[in-house]
Tab-separated table of C-alpha atoms in Angstrom:
chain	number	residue	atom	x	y	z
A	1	UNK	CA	-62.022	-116.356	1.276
A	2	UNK	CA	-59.632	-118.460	-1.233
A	3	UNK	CA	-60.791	-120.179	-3.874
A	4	UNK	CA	-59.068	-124.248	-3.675
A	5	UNK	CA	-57.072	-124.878	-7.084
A	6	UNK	CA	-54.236	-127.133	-7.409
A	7	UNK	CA	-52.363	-124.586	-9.542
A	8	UNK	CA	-50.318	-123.386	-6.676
A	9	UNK	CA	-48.196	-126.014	-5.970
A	10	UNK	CA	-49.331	-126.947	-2.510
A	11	UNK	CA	-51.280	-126.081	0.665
A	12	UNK	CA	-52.203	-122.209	1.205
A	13	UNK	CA	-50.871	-121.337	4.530
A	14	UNK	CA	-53.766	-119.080	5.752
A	15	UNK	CA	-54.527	-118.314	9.378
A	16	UNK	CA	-58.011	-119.996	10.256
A	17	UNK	CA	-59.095	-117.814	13.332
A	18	UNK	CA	-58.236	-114.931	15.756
A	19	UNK	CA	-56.038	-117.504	17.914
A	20	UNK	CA	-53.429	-117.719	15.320
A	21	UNK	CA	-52.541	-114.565	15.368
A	22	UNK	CA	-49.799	-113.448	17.282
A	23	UNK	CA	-49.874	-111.302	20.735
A	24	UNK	CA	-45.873	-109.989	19.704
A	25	UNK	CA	-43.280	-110.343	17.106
A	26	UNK	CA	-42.001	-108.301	14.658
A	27	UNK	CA	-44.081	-105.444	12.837
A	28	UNK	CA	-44.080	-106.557	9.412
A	29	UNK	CA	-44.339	-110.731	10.967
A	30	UNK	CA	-48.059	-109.020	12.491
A	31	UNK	CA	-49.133	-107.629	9.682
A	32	UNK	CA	-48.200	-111.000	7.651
A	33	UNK	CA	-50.678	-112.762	10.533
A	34	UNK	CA	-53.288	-109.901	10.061
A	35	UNK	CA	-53.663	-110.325	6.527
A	36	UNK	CA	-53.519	-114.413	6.776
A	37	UNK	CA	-56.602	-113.647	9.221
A	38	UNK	CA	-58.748	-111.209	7.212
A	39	UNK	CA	-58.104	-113.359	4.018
A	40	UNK	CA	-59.299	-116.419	5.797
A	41	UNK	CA	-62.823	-114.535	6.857
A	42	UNK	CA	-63.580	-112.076	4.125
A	43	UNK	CA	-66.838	-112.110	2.975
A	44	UNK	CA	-66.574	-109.766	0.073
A	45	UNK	CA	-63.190	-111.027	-1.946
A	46	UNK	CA	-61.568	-114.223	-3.182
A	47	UNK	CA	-58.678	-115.413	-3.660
A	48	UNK	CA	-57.985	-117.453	-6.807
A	49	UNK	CA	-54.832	-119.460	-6.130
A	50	UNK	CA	-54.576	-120.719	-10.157
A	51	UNK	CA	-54.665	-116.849	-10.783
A	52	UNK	CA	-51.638	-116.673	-8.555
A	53	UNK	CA	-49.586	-119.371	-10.055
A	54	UNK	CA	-50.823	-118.056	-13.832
A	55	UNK	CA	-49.154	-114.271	-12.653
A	56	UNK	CA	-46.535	-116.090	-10.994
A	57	UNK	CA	-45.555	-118.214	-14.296
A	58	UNK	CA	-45.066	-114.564	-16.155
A	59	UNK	CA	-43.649	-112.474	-13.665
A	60	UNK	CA	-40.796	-115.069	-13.341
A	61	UNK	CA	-40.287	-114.809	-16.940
A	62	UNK	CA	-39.616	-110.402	-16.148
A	63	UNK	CA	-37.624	-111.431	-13.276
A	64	UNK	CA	-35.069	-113.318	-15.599
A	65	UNK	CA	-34.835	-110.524	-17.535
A	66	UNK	CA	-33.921	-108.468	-14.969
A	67	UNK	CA	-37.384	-106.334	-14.810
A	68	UNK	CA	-37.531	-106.986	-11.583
A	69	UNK	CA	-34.356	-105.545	-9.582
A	70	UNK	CA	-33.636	-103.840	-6.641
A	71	UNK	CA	-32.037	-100.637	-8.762
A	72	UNK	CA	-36.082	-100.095	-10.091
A	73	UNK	CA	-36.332	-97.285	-7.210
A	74	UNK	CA	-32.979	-95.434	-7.884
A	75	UNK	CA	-33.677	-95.234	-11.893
A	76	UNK	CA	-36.831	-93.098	-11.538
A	77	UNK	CA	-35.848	-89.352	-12.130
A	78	UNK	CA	-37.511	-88.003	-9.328
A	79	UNK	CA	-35.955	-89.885	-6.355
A	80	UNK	CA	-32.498	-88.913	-4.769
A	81	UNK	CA	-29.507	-90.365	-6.256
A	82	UNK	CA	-27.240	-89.075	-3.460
A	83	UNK	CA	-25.683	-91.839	-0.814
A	84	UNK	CA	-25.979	-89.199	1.965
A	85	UNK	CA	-28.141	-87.928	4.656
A	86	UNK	CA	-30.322	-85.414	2.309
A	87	UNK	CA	-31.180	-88.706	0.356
A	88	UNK	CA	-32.084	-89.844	3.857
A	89	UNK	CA	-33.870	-87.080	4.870
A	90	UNK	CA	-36.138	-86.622	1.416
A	91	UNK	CA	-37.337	-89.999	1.753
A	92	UNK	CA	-38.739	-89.653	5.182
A	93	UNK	CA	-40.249	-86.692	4.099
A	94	UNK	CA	-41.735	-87.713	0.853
A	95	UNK	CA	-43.012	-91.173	3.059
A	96	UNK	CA	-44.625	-88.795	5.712
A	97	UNK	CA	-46.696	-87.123	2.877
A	98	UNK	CA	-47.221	-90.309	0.636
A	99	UNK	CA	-50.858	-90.708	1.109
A	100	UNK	CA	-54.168	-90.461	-0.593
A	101	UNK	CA	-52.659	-89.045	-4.236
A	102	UNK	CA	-55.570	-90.316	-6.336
A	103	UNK	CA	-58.018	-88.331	-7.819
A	104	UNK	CA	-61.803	-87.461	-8.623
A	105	UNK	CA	-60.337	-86.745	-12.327
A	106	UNK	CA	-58.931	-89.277	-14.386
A	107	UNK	CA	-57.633	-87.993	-17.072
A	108	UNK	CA	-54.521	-87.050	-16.422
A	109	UNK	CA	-53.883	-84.387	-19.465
A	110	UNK	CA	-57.145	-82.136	-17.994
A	111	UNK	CA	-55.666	-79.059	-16.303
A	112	UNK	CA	-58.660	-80.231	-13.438
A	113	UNK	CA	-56.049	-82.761	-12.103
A	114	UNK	CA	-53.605	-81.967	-9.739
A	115	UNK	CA	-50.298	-81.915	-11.342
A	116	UNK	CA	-46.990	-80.156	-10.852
A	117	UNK	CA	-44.366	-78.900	-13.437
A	118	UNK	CA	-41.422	-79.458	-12.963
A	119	UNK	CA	-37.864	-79.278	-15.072
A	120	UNK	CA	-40.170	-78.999	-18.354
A	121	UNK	CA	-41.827	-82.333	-17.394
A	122	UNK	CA	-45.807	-82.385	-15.984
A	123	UNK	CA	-46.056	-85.026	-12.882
A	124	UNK	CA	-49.470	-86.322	-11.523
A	125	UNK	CA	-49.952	-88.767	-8.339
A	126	UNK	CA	-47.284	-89.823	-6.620
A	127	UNK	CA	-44.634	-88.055	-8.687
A	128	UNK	CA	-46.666	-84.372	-7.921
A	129	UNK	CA	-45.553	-84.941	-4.460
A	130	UNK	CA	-41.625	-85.890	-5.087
A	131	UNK	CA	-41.364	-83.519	-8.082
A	132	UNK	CA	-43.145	-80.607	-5.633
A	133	UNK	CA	-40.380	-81.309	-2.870
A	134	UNK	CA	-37.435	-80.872	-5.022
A	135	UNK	CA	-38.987	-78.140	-6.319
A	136	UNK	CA	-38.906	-76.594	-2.937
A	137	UNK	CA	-35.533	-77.621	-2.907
A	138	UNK	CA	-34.164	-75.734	-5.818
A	139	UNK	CA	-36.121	-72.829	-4.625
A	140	UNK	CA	-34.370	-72.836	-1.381
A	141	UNK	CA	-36.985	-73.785	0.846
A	142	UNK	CA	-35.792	-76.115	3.613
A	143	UNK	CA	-38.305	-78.533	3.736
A	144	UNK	CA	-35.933	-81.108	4.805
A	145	UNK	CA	-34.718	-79.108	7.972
A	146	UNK	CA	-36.717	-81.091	10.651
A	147	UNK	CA	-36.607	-77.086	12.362
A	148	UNK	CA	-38.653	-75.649	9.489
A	149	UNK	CA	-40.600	-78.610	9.535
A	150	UNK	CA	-41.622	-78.638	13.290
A	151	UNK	CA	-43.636	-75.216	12.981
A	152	UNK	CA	-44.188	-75.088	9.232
A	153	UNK	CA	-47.666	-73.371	7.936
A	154	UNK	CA	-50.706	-74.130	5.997
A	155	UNK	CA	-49.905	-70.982	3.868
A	156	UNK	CA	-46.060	-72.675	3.567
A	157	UNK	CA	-47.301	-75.724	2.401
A	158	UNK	CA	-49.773	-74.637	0.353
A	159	UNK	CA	-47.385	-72.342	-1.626
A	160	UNK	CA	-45.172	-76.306	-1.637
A	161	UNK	CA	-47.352	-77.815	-3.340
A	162	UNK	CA	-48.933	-75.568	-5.632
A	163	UNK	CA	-50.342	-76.784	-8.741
A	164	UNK	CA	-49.623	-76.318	-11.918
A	165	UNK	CA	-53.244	-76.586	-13.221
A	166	UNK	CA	-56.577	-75.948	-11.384
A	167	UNK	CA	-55.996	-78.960	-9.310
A	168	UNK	CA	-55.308	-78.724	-5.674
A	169	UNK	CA	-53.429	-81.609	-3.751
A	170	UNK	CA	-56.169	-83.440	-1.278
A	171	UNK	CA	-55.655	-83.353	2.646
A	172	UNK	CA	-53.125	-80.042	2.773
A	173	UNK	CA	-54.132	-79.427	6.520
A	174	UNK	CA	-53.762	-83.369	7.296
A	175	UNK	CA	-50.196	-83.290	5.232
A	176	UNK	CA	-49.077	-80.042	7.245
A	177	UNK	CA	-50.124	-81.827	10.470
A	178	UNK	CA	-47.937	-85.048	9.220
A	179	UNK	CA	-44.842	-82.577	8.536
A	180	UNK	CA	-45.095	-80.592	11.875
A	181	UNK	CA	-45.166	-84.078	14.240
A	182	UNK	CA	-42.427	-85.325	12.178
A	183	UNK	CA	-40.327	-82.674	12.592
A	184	UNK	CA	-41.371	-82.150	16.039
A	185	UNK	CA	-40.070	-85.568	17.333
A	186	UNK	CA	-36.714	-85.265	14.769
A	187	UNK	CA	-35.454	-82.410	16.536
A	188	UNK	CA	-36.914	-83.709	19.958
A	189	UNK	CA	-35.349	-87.611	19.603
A	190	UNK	CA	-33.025	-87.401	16.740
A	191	UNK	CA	-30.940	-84.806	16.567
A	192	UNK	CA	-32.761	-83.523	13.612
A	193	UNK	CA	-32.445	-85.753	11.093
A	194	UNK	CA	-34.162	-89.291	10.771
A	195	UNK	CA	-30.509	-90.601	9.860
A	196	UNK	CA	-30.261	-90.966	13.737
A	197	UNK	CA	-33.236	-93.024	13.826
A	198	UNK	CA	-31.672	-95.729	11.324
A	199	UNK	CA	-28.606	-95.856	12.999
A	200	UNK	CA	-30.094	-96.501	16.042
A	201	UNK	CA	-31.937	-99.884	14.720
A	202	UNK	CA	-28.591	-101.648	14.413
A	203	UNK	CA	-29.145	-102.421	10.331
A	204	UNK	CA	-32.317	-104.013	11.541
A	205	UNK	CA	-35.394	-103.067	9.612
A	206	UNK	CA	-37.621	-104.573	12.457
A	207	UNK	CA	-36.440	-102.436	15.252
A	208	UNK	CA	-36.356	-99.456	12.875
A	209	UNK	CA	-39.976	-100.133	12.059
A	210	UNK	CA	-40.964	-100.469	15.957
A	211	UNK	CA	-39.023	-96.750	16.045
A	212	UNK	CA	-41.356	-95.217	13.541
A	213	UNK	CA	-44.346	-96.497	14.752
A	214	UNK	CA	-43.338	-95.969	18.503
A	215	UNK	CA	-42.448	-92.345	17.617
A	216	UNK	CA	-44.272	-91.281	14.835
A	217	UNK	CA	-48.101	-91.735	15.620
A	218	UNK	CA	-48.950	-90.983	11.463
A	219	UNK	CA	-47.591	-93.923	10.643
A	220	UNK	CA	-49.659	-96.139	12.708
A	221	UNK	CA	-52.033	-97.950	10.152
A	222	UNK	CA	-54.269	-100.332	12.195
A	223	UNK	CA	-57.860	-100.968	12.158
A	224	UNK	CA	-60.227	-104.062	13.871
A	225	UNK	CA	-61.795	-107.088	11.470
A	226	UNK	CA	-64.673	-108.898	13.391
A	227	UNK	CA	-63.014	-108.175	16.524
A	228	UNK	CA	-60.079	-108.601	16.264
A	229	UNK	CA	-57.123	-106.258	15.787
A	230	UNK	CA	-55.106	-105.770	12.627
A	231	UNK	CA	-51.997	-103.875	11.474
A	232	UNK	CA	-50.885	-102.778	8.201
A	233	UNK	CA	-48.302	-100.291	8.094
A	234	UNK	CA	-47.940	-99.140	4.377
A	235	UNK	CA	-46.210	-95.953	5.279
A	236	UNK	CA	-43.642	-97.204	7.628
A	237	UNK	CA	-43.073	-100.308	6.280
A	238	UNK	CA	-42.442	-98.107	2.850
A	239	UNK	CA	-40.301	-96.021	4.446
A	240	UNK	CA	-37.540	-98.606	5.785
A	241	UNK	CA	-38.184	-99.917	1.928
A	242	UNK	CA	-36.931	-97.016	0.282
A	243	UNK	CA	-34.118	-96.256	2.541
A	244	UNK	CA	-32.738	-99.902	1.171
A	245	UNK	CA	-33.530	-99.251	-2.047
A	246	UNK	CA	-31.879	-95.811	-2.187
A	247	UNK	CA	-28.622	-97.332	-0.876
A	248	UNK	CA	-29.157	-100.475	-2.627
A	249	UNK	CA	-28.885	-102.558	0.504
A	250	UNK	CA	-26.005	-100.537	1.754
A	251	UNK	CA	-24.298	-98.243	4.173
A	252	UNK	CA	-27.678	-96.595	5.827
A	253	UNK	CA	-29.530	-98.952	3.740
A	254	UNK	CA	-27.718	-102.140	5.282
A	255	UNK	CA	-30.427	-104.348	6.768
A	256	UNK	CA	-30.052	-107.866	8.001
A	257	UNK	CA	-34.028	-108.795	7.627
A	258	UNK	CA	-35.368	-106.788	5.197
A	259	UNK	CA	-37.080	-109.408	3.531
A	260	UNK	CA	-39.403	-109.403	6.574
A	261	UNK	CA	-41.319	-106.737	5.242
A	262	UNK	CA	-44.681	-107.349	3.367
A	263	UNK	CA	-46.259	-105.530	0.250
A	264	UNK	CA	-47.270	-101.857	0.354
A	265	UNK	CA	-51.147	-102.330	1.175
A	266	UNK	CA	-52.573	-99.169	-1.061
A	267	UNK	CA	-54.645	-98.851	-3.514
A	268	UNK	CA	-53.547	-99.417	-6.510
A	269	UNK	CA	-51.193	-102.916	-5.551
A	270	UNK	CA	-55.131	-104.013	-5.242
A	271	UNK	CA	-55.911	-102.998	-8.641
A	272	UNK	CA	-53.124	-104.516	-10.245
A	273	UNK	CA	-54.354	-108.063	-8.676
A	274	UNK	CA	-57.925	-107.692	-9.695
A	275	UNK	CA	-56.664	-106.894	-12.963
A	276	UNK	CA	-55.116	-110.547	-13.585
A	277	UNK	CA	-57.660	-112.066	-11.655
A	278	UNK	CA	-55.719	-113.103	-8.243
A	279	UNK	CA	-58.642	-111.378	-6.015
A	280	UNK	CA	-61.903	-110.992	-7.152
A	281	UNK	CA	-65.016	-108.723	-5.437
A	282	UNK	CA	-68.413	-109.814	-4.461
A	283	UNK	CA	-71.404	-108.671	-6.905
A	284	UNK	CA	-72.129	-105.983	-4.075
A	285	UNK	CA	-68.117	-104.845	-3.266
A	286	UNK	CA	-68.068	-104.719	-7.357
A	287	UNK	CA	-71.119	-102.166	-7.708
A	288	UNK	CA	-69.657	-100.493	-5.154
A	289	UNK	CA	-66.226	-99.755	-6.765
A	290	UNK	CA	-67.980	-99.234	-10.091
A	291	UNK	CA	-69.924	-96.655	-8.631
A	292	UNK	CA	-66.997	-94.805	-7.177
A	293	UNK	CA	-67.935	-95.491	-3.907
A	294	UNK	CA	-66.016	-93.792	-1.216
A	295	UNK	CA	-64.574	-96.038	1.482
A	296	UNK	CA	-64.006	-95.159	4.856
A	297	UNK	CA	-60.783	-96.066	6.683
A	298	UNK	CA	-61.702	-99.150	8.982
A	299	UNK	CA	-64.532	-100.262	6.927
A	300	UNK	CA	-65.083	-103.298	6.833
A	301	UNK	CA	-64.468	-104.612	2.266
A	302	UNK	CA	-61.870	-101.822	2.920
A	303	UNK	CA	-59.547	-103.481	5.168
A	304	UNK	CA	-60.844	-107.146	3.063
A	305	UNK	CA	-59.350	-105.488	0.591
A	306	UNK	CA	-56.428	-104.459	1.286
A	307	UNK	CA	-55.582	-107.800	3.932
A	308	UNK	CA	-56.004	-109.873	0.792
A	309	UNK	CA	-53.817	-107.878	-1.072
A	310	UNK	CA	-51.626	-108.576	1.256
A	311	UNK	CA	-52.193	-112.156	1.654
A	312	UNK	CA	-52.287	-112.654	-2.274
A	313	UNK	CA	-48.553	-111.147	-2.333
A	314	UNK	CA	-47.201	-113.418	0.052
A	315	UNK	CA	-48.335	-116.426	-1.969
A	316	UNK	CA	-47.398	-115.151	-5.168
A	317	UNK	CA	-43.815	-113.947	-3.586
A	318	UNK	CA	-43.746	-117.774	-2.585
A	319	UNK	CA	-44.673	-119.206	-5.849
A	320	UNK	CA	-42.458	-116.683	-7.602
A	321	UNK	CA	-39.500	-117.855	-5.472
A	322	UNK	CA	-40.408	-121.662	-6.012
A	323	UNK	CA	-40.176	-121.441	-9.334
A	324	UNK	CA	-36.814	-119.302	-9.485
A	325	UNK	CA	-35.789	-122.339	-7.623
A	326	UNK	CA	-36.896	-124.789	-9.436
A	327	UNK	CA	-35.379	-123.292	-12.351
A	328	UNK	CA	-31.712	-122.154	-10.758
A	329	UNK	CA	-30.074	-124.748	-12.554
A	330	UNK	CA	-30.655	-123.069	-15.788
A	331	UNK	CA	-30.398	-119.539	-14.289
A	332	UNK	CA	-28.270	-119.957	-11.157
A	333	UNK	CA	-27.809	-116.040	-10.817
A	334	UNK	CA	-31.227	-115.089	-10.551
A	335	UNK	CA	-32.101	-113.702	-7.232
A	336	UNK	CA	-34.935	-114.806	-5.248
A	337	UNK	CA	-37.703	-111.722	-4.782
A	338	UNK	CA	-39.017	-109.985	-1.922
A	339	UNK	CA	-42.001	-108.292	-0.913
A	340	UNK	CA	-40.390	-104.882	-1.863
A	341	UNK	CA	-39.079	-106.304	-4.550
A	342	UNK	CA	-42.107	-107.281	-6.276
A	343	UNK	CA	-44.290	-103.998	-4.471
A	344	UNK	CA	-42.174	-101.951	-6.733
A	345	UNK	CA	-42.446	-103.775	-10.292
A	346	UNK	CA	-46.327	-104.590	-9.437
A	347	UNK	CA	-46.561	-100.343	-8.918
A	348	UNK	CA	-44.483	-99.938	-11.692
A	349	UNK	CA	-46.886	-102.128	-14.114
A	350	UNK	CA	-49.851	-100.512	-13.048
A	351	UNK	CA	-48.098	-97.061	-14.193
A	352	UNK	CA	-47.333	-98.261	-17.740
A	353	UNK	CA	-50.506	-100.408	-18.562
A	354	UNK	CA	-52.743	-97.287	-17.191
A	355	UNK	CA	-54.906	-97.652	-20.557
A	356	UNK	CA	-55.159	-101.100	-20.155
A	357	UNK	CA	-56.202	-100.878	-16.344
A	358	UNK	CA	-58.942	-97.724	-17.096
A	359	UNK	CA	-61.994	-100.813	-16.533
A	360	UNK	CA	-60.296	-102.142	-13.419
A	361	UNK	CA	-62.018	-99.609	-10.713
A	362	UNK	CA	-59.562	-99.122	-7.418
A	363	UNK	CA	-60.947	-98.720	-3.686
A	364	UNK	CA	-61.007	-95.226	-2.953
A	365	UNK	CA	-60.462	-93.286	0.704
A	366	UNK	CA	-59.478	-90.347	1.762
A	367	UNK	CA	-56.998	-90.629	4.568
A	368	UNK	CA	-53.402	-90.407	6.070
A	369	UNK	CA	-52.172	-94.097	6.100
A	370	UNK	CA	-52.105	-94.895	2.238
């Protein structure tokens, strides 16, 4: 459902029924169509295109500044800085466990939430995943052996991600499960190591994607809106996202179409654009998400929501871009942005306005796919 303004600087390109979507094509090109589709028939959010060009007007001004780079991944302390096949390896792994990290307690200073300690420094979320893998690292634990993986234990990876607090990481049996097929078709396929697997796309991020979700039945986020089917794919397209970040668009991180890939559909990219008013929720969807409602995967205002998410992305990557290009004459270095691009700041932002977001209520499910 969008909302008609004349803010955005032309028509919105969204897909008007099932018969525009495609039967083939490219991964992320299907879950661009999916998301055109669901945004054109939600019933329970809008899309609010002078909200886009408003966000689109300041981000520009952060991308000038350089807020808004490709090195964003590599700076935070918990990633791999290494331009080898362990930095490889660690990102597949921490991709095939990077689901469902919220939690039931918000305050992230009670002992309640799940949190690891690591290197003097307390981590919650998504960084109590990546700071409880090298953890296992430096305790010699060879969680990225794709061996160890293949028949690795509840009791092992329970003991992995132990908390610091009270806390407990959610869906230990489904993340064990996600480790063990991983590993399984590494050592089966790819000679152990999902280094293989990139080298085998031909720098393509495309074929590499059709790889994952080929091989790797995890990653294979998909669900049906009014009929029709619909792909998302936040794991695996995240997964060829951080490989090119890592490398910084080099060596194993060399790939020819990478701005094919769309946003990260999760759950808090979705906050973030409620938050400056580019998506808004129905009186009913609203109750819901103020009364912690739990979604289930494939529900209906779940996969609204994240489809728009999508959707809103694409048009505020456009109207990001038009504007960097309508202004290169005064900044003639400044690179357009992709999808990953402007994933990672948007993630970012959420991170450091968390006090200011605290009133902005996220979707909430409990599964493997985000």
């Amino acid at each position: 459902m969008v909302q008609p303004s004349s803010s955005a600087n032309g028509d919105v390109d969204v897909a008007r029924s099932p018969a525009d979507l495609p039967l083939s094509g490219s991964p992320s090109s299907r879950v661009r169509h999916s998301a055109k589709f669901i945004a054109s028939a939600s019933d329970s959010v809008a899309i609010h295109l002078d909200a886009v060009a408003k966000l689109a007007q300041l981000l520009v001004t952060h991308s000038r500044c350089g807020e808004m780079g490709l090195d964003r991944w590599k700076k935070h302390e918990l990633h791999p800085k290494s331009g080898d096949q362990a930095a490889v390896d660690w990102i597949f792994v921490a991709d095939t466990l990077n689901f469902s990290f919220w939690s039931e307690v918000e305050d992230v200073t009670s002992p309640e939430k799940y949190a690891v300690e690591y290197r003097g420094k307390r981590y919650t979320g998504y960084w109590s995943c990546c700071a409880a893998i090298n953890r296992a690292i430096d305790e010699g634990i060879p969680i990225l052996d794709a061996r160890y993986l293949a028949s690795i234990t509840d009791a092992q990876v329970s003991h992995i991600f132990r908390a610091s607090g009270k806390g407990e990481m959610p869906m230990l049996a489904e993340r064990r499960a996600n480790l063990q097929e991983a590993g399984k078709v590494l050592v089966e396929k790819y000679g152990g190591t999902f280094l293989n697997a990139i080298r085998a796309a031909g720098n393509s991020s495309q074929k590499l994607l059709e790889t994952i979700l080929n091989d790797f039945p995890s990653y294979r986020d998909t669900g049906t809106f009014k009929g029709e089917k619909v792909e998302f794919y936040k794991r695996a397209q995240i997964l060829v996202a951080d490989v090119w970040a890592c490398f910084e668009g080099e060596g194993f991180g060399m790939f020819t179409d990478i701005d094919q890939l769309t946003i990260f559909a999760d759950y808090r990219i979705p906050q973030v654009l409620n938050y400056f008013g580019t998506m808004t929720y129905s009186p009913e969807l609203q109750k819901k998400l103020d009364a912690n409602y739990m979604f289930q995967y494939g529900e209906h205002e779940e996969e609204e929501i994240r489809g728009c998410t999508i959707h809103v992305s694409e048009l505020l990557k456009n109207e990001l871009n038009r504007l960097i290009k309508t202004a290169g004459a005064n900044a003639p270095d400044q690179p357009e942005v992709n999808a990953i691009v402007l994933d990672h700041y948007l993630w970012d932002y959420r991170q450091l306005h968390n006090d200011d977001m605290k009133h902005t209520p996220y979707h909430k499910v409990r599964c493997i796919y985000y």
